[in-house]
Amino acid sequence: MRGELSASESRPFWRVSVLAVRKQMFKYKHYPLELKEPFGTAHGLRTHTDGMLVALGRGDNIGYGEVYLPPYYRENRESFESFFSLVDESRLLSFGDLETALHYLHGLTNSDSGAKTALDIALHDLFGKETGQPVSEFYREELELYCFPKERIVTSYTIGLDEKSIMLDKARRAKEFEILKIKLGGEDDVGIVSAIRDQTDQRLFVDANQAWRDEEQALSVASELISLGVELIEQPFCVSEFQKTRALRDASPVPVIADEDVQNAGDIKRLADSFDGINIKLMKAGGIRNAVAMLKEARRLGISVLIGCMTESSIGISAAAGIAAFADWCDLDGNLLIKNDACEAVKTIDGVLEPSDVPGIGITNDAKLREIFGAID
Ligand code: MG
């Protein structure tokens, strides 16, 4: 099977007539995101994230998408461009229904989920604009069969791994957020969380990004973190270390969540008895449609869902926000960490996401994007 698009279902209002449409556009642009402050994880410290913006134009509408992946993923600027060169623009834009367009896109190669994410988001944005529907409404009925949507989407705010004094300062400046997600995996995980706990009553999640090695030590660290009030532990061990993860999960009263261990819906079943939940990110899933499939599969297997993100602009964050009400937790703060956002879309007010209900993925001001991409020829 090529690509990883889930089985299609009937979504009749996402069809448009393209017979008379002459104007078409597919453009992509290298657009690194600059971080406001250096951001650290167990994989290292970085000051920017490399990636691309894409624009798909048809008639008078333009759909926007993007791909941003951290350096430890296998895709990069060259592979994005090489995938985009495979896309036959006139073919992609010839389909009058979203399902067929997505099948064409996801069937082009067996990999490239990041590059596909950019075009998957852009197609959703374009069809949403053409049919006057916000993406959140598009999936609402389907997802309500699996769980009730939350009325309030609270996002955690991520504190990158750094020197303890810097992490404490960042936490101090993030008072408006109900939840802090603290990146761990250094020498002093308990010391860091303990110092942050001393200065705040905010809810705390931790993400070790695969850095914990020794099972006994991890169990002891986790137990101390939980006594400090940590409510969730993300990706404690290296990818595929299910035995260690299961031991921690069995001992832990708080959920243990898979991130690097899960990419798409096909991965979830084999994780379900080692983790309590999964972190779904559009960038690794291959876009909105596959993220929806992951959400449904997780619910079917009875495990929890966190909707997360990479360092992304408001394009990716707004696209994810469209389905975030159906997750148990939300960590959509990537756009808050950058200084050169590509557009205005979802708002985050006092740590609560307020998705816009404009058609498409929710972009409310695309002036900068129009400057970057120009008009549809
Ligand atoms: Mg993570």
Coordinates of C-alpha atoms and ligand atoms in Angstrom, one line a residue:
M1 CA 0.0 0.0 0.0
R2 CA 1.4 3.4 -0.9
G3 CA 1.0 6.3 1.5
E4 CA -0.9 6.0 4.8
L5 CA -4.2 7.7 4.2
S6 CA -7.0 6.1 6.1
A7 CA -10.0 4.6 4.4
S8 CA -12.2 7.3 3.0
E9 CA -15.6 8.0 4.3
S10 CA -18.4 10.0 2.7
R11 CA -18.2 13.7 3.4
P12 CA -20.4 15.1 0.7
F13 CA -20.2 18.8 1.3
W14 CA -16.4 18.9 0.6
R15 CA -17.0 18.7 -3.2
V16 CA -16.6 21.7 -5.5
S17 CA -17.0 22.2 -9.2
V18 CA -13.6 22.7 -10.8
L19 CA -14.7 22.4 -14.4
A20 CA -14.7 26.2 -15.1
V21 CA -11.7 27.0 -12.9
R22 CA -8.7 28.2 -14.9
K23 CA -6.5 29.9 -12.4
Q24 CA -4.3 27.4 -10.5
M25 CA -1.2 27.7 -8.3
F26 CA 1.1 25.5 -6.4
K27 CA 4.1 27.2 -4.8
Y28 CA 6.4 26.4 -1.9
K29 CA 8.8 28.5 -0.1
H30 CA 11.7 27.8 2.3
Y31 CA 10.8 29.7 5.5
P32 CA 12.8 28.8 8.6
L33 CA 11.0 29.7 11.9
E34 CA 13.1 31.7 14.3
L35 CA 12.6 30.9 18.0
K36 CA 12.2 33.8 20.4
E37 CA 14.6 32.0 22.8
P38 CA 16.9 28.9 22.3
F39 CA 14.8 25.8 22.8
G40 CA 16.3 22.6 24.3
T41 CA 15.2 19.0 24.4
A42 CA 17.1 15.9 25.3
H43 CA 18.1 15.9 21.6
G44 CA 19.9 19.3 21.8
L45 CA 19.4 23.1 21.8
R46 CA 18.2 25.0 18.7
T47 CA 17.5 28.6 17.7
H48 CA 15.4 27.9 14.7
T49 CA 13.4 25.2 12.9
D50 CA 13.8 24.5 9.2
G51 CA 10.8 24.0 7.0
M52 CA 8.6 25.1 4.2
L53 CA 5.3 26.9 3.6
V54 CA 3.1 25.8 0.7
A55 CA 0.2 27.5 -1.2
L56 CA -2.4 25.9 -3.3
G57 CA -4.5 28.3 -5.3
R58 CA -7.6 27.6 -7.4
G59 CA -9.9 30.2 -8.7
D60 CA -9.9 33.0 -6.1
N61 CA -9.1 30.8 -3.1
I62 CA -5.7 30.0 -1.7
G63 CA -5.1 27.1 0.8
Y64 CA -2.0 27.3 2.9
G65 CA 0.0 24.6 4.6
E66 CA 3.4 24.0 6.1
V67 CA 5.9 21.4 7.3
Y68 CA 8.3 21.8 10.2
L69 CA 10.2 19.0 11.6
P70 CA 13.1 18.9 14.2
P71 CA 16.5 17.9 12.8
Y72 CA 16.4 14.3 14.2
Y73 CA 13.5 13.4 11.8
R74 CA 14.7 12.0 8.5
E75 CA 13.0 14.6 6.3
N76 CA 14.7 17.9 5.4
R77 CA 14.5 20.8 3.0
E78 CA 15.9 18.7 0.1
S79 CA 13.5 15.8 0.7
F80 CA 10.5 18.2 0.9
E81 CA 11.5 19.9 -2.4
S82 CA 12.1 16.5 -4.0
F83 CA 8.6 15.4 -2.9
F84 CA 7.0 18.6 -4.1
S85 CA 8.6 18.1 -7.5
L86 CA 6.7 14.8 -7.8
V87 CA 3.4 16.6 -7.4
D88 CA 1.6 17.2 -10.7
E89 CA -0.1 20.5 -9.9
S90 CA -2.7 20.4 -12.6
R91 CA -3.7 16.9 -11.4
L92 CA -3.8 17.7 -7.7
L93 CA -6.0 20.7 -8.4
S94 CA -8.2 18.9 -10.9
F95 CA -10.0 16.9 -8.2
G96 CA -13.4 18.4 -7.2
D97 CA -13.5 16.4 -4.0
L98 CA -11.1 16.4 -1.1
E99 CA -11.1 12.6 -0.7
T100 CA -9.7 12.0 -4.2
A101 CA -7.2 14.9 -3.9
L102 CA -5.9 13.4 -0.6
H103 CA -5.7 9.9 -2.1
Y104 CA -3.6 11.3 -5.0
L105 CA -1.3 13.1 -2.6
H106 CA -0.8 10.3 -0.1
G107 CA -0.3 7.7 -2.8
L108 CA 2.6 9.5 -4.4
T109 CA 5.2 7.8 -2.2
N110 CA 5.5 5.4 0.7
S111 CA 7.2 8.0 3.0
D112 CA 7.5 11.8 3.1
S113 CA 4.8 12.2 5.8
G114 CA 6.1 15.7 6.6
A115 CA 6.0 17.0 3.0
K116 CA 2.5 15.4 2.7
T117 CA 1.4 17.2 5.8
A118 CA 2.1 20.5 4.2
L119 CA -0.1 19.7 1.2
D120 CA -2.7 17.9 3.3
I121 CA -3.2 21.0 5.4
A122 CA -3.3 23.2 2.3
L123 CA -5.9 21.0 0.6
H124 CA -8.1 21.1 3.8
D125 CA -7.7 24.9 3.9
L126 CA -8.5 25.3 0.2
F127 CA -11.6 23.0 0.2
G128 CA -12.8 24.6 3.4
K129 CA -12.5 28.1 1.8
E130 CA -14.2 26.9 -1.4
T131 CA -17.2 25.3 0.5
G132 CA -17.4 27.9 3.3
Q133 CA -16.7 25.3 6.1
P134 CA -14.2 25.4 8.9
V135 CA -12.2 22.2 9.3
S136 CA -13.4 21.8 12.9
E137 CA -17.0 21.5 11.6
F138 CA -15.9 19.1 8.9
Y139 CA -14.8 16.4 11.4
R140 CA -17.1 17.2 14.3
E141 CA -19.9 14.7 13.5
E142 CA -17.4 11.9 12.8
L143 CA -15.4 12.4 15.9
E144 CA -18.5 12.8 18.1
L145 CA -19.1 9.1 17.5
Y146 CA -15.9 8.5 19.5
C147 CA -15.9 11.1 22.2
F148 CA -17.5 14.3 23.4
P149 CA -15.7 17.5 22.4
K150 CA -14.3 19.7 25.2
E151 CA -15.8 23.2 25.5
R152 CA -12.5 24.7 26.7
I153 CA -9.2 23.8 25.0
V154 CA -6.4 24.4 27.5
T155 CA -2.9 24.2 26.1
S156 CA 0.2 23.4 28.1
Y157 CA 3.2 25.7 27.6
T158 CA 6.5 24.0 27.0
I159 CA 9.6 24.9 29.0
G160 CA 12.7 23.6 27.0
L161 CA 15.5 21.8 28.7
D162 CA 18.2 24.2 29.7
E163 CA 20.2 25.3 32.7
K164 CA 18.0 25.2 35.7
S165 CA 18.1 29.0 36.3
I166 CA 16.9 29.6 32.6
M167 CA 14.1 27.0 33.0
L168 CA 13.0 28.6 36.2
D169 CA 13.0 32.0 34.6
K170 CA 10.9 30.7 31.6
A171 CA 8.5 29.1 34.0
R172 CA 8.2 32.3 35.9
R173 CA 7.2 34.2 32.7
A174 CA 4.5 31.6 31.8
K175 CA 2.2 32.4 34.6
E176 CA -0.9 32.7 32.5
F177 CA -0.8 29.0 31.5
E178 CA -2.7 26.5 33.5
I179 CA -0.2 23.7 32.6
L180 CA 3.5 23.7 32.1
K181 CA 5.2 20.9 30.1
I182 CA 8.7 20.6 31.2
K183 CA 11.3 19.0 29.0
L184 CA 13.6 16.7 30.9
G185 CA 16.4 14.2 30.3
G186 CA 19.3 16.0 31.8
E187 CA 21.3 15.2 35.0
D188 CA 18.9 16.8 37.4
D189 CA 15.3 16.1 36.4
V190 CA 14.0 15.9 40.0
G191 CA 16.0 19.1 41.0
I192 CA 14.5 21.0 38.1
V193 CA 10.9 20.0 38.7
S194 CA 11.3 20.5 42.4
A195 CA 12.6 24.0 41.9
I196 CA 9.7 24.8 39.5
R197 CA 7.2 23.4 41.9
D198 CA 8.7 25.6 44.7
Q199 CA 7.8 28.7 42.6
T200 CA 4.4 27.7 41.2
D201 CA 1.2 25.8 41.8
Q202 CA 0.6 25.3 38.0
R203 CA -0.2 21.8 36.8
L204 CA 2.9 20.1 35.5
F205 CA 3.6 17.6 32.7
V206 CA 7.0 16.2 31.8
D207 CA 8.6 15.0 28.6
A208 CA 11.8 13.1 28.7
N209 CA 12.1 12.8 24.9
Q210 CA 13.5 9.2 25.2
A211 CA 16.3 10.2 27.5
W212 CA 15.8 7.9 30.5
R213 CA 18.0 4.8 30.3
D214 CA 18.0 2.7 33.4
E215 CA 14.6 1.2 34.4
E216 CA 15.2 1.3 38.2
Q217 CA 16.4 4.8 38.1
A218 CA 13.5 5.9 35.9
L219 CA 11.0 4.4 38.3
S220 CA 12.6 6.2 41.2
V221 CA 12.8 9.6 39.3
A222 CA 9.2 9.2 38.2
S223 CA 8.0 8.4 41.7
E224 CA 9.7 11.6 43.0
L225 CA 8.2 13.6 40.1
I226 CA 4.8 12.3 40.9
S227 CA 5.2 13.2 44.5
L228 CA 5.9 16.8 43.3
G229 CA 2.5 16.7 41.5
V230 CA 3.6 15.8 37.9
E231 CA 0.4 14.6 36.1
L232 CA 1.7 13.1 32.9
I233 CA 5.0 11.6 31.7
E234 CA 5.8 11.6 27.9
Q235 CA 8.1 9.3 26.1
P236 CA 10.4 8.3 29.0
F237 CA 12.5 5.7 27.1
C238 CA 14.0 5.2 23.7
V239 CA 11.7 4.1 20.8
S240 CA 10.6 0.5 21.0
E241 CA 11.7 0.0 24.7
F242 CA 8.3 -1.3 25.5
Q243 CA 9.3 -3.6 28.3
K244 CA 10.8 -0.7 30.3
T245 CA 7.8 1.5 29.5
R246 CA 5.4 -1.2 30.6
A247 CA 7.2 -1.5 34.0
L248 CA 7.0 2.3 34.5
R249 CA 3.4 2.4 33.3
D250 CA 2.4 -0.4 35.7
A251 CA 4.0 1.4 38.6
S252 CA 2.8 4.9 37.7
P253 CA -0.4 6.4 38.9
V254 CA -0.2 9.1 36.2
P255 CA -0.5 8.5 32.4
V256 CA 2.6 7.5 30.4
I257 CA 2.3 8.9 26.9
A258 CA 4.0 7.8 23.6
D259 CA 5.4 10.5 21.3
E260 CA 8.4 9.4 19.3
D261 CA 7.1 5.8 19.5
V262 CA 4.0 6.7 17.5
Q263 CA 3.8 8.2 14.0
N264 CA 0.5 7.0 12.5
A265 CA -2.7 5.0 13.2
G266 CA -1.0 1.7 12.3
D267 CA 1.5 2.1 15.2
I268 CA -1.1 2.4 17.9
K269 CA -2.2 -1.1 18.5
R270 CA 1.2 -2.4 19.4
L271 CA 1.7 0.4 21.9
A272 CA -1.6 0.1 23.6
D273 CA -0.5 -2.3 26.3
S274 CA 2.7 -0.3 27.1
F275 CA 1.4 3.3 27.2
D276 CA -1.7 5.0 28.5
G277 CA -2.0 7.4 25.6
I278 CA -0.4 8.9 22.5
N279 CA 0.8 12.3 21.4
I280 CA -0.7 13.0 17.9
K281 CA 1.1 15.6 15.8
L282 CA 0.0 16.6 12.3
M283 CA 3.6 16.9 11.2
K284 CA 4.4 13.2 11.9
A285 CA 1.0 11.8 11.1
G286 CA 1.0 13.2 7.5
G287 CA -1.7 15.8 8.1
I288 CA -5.2 16.4 9.4
R289 CA -6.9 13.3 7.9
N290 CA -4.4 10.9 9.3
A291 CA -4.5 12.7 12.7
V292 CA -8.3 12.1 12.7
A293 CA -7.7 8.4 12.0
M294 CA -5.2 8.2 14.8
L295 CA -7.7 9.9 17.2
K296 CA -10.4 7.4 16.3
E297 CA -8.0 4.4 16.6
A298 CA -6.9 5.5 20.0
R299 CA -10.4 5.9 21.2
R300 CA -11.3 2.5 19.8
L301 CA -8.4 0.9 21.7
G302 CA -9.4 2.8 24.9
I303 CA -6.2 4.9 25.2
S304 CA -5.9 8.6 25.8
V305 CA -4.9 11.3 23.3
L306 CA -2.7 14.4 23.6
I307 CA -2.7 16.7 20.6
G308 CA 0.8 18.1 20.3
C309 CA 2.9 20.0 17.8
M310 CA 6.4 20.7 16.6
T311 CA 7.8 24.2 16.5
E312 CA 5.2 25.4 14.0
S313 CA 3.7 28.6 12.7
S314 CA 0.0 29.4 13.3
I315 CA -0.8 27.5 10.1
G316 CA 0.0 24.1 11.7
I317 CA -1.3 25.1 15.1
S318 CA -4.6 26.3 13.8
A319 CA -5.0 23.2 11.7
A320 CA -4.4 21.0 14.8
A321 CA -6.7 23.2 16.9
G322 CA -9.6 22.2 14.6
I323 CA -9.6 18.7 16.2
A324 CA -8.0 19.5 19.6
A325 CA -11.4 19.6 21.4
F326 CA -11.5 15.8 20.9
A327 CA -8.3 15.2 22.7
D328 CA -7.8 14.6 26.5
W329 CA -4.9 17.1 26.6
C330 CA -3.6 19.7 24.2
D331 CA 0.0 20.9 23.8
L332 CA -0.3 23.4 20.9
D333 CA 2.1 26.2 21.8
G334 CA 4.6 26.0 18.9
N335 CA 3.5 29.3 17.4
L336 CA 3.9 31.1 20.7
L337 CA 7.6 30.2 20.8
I338 CA 8.5 31.8 17.4
K339 CA 9.1 35.4 16.4
N340 CA 8.3 35.2 12.6
D341 CA 4.8 33.7 12.5
A342 CA 3.5 33.3 9.0
C343 CA -0.1 34.5 9.6
E344 CA -2.8 35.2 12.2
A345 CA -5.1 32.4 13.0
V346 CA -6.1 30.6 16.3
K347 CA -5.7 32.8 19.3
T348 CA -4.3 31.6 22.7
I349 CA -5.6 33.7 25.5
D350 CA -4.5 32.9 29.1
G351 CA -3.5 29.4 27.9
V352 CA -6.8 28.7 26.3
L353 CA -7.1 28.1 22.5
E354 CA -9.8 30.1 20.7
P355 CA -10.0 28.6 17.2
S356 CA -11.5 31.0 14.7
D357 CA -14.5 29.7 12.8
V358 CA -13.6 31.2 9.4
P359 CA -13.6 28.7 6.5
G360 CA -10.6 26.4 6.1
I361 CA -8.1 25.9 8.9
G362 CA -8.9 29.2 10.5
I363 CA -6.4 31.8 9.1
T364 CA -7.8 35.2 9.9
N365 CA -5.0 37.4 8.4
D366 CA -2.9 36.1 5.5
A367 CA -1.3 39.4 4.5
K368 CA 2.2 38.0 5.1
L369 CA 1.5 34.8 3.1
R370 CA 0.1 36.8 0.2
E371 CA 3.3 38.8 0.2
I372 CA 5.4 35.6 0.2
F373 CA 3.4 33.8 -2.5
G374 CA 1.8 36.5 -4.5
A375 CA -1.4 36.2 -6.5
I376 CA -2.8 33.1 -8.4
D377 CA -1.6 33.3 -12.0
Ligands
MG1 MG 7.3 14.9 23.1

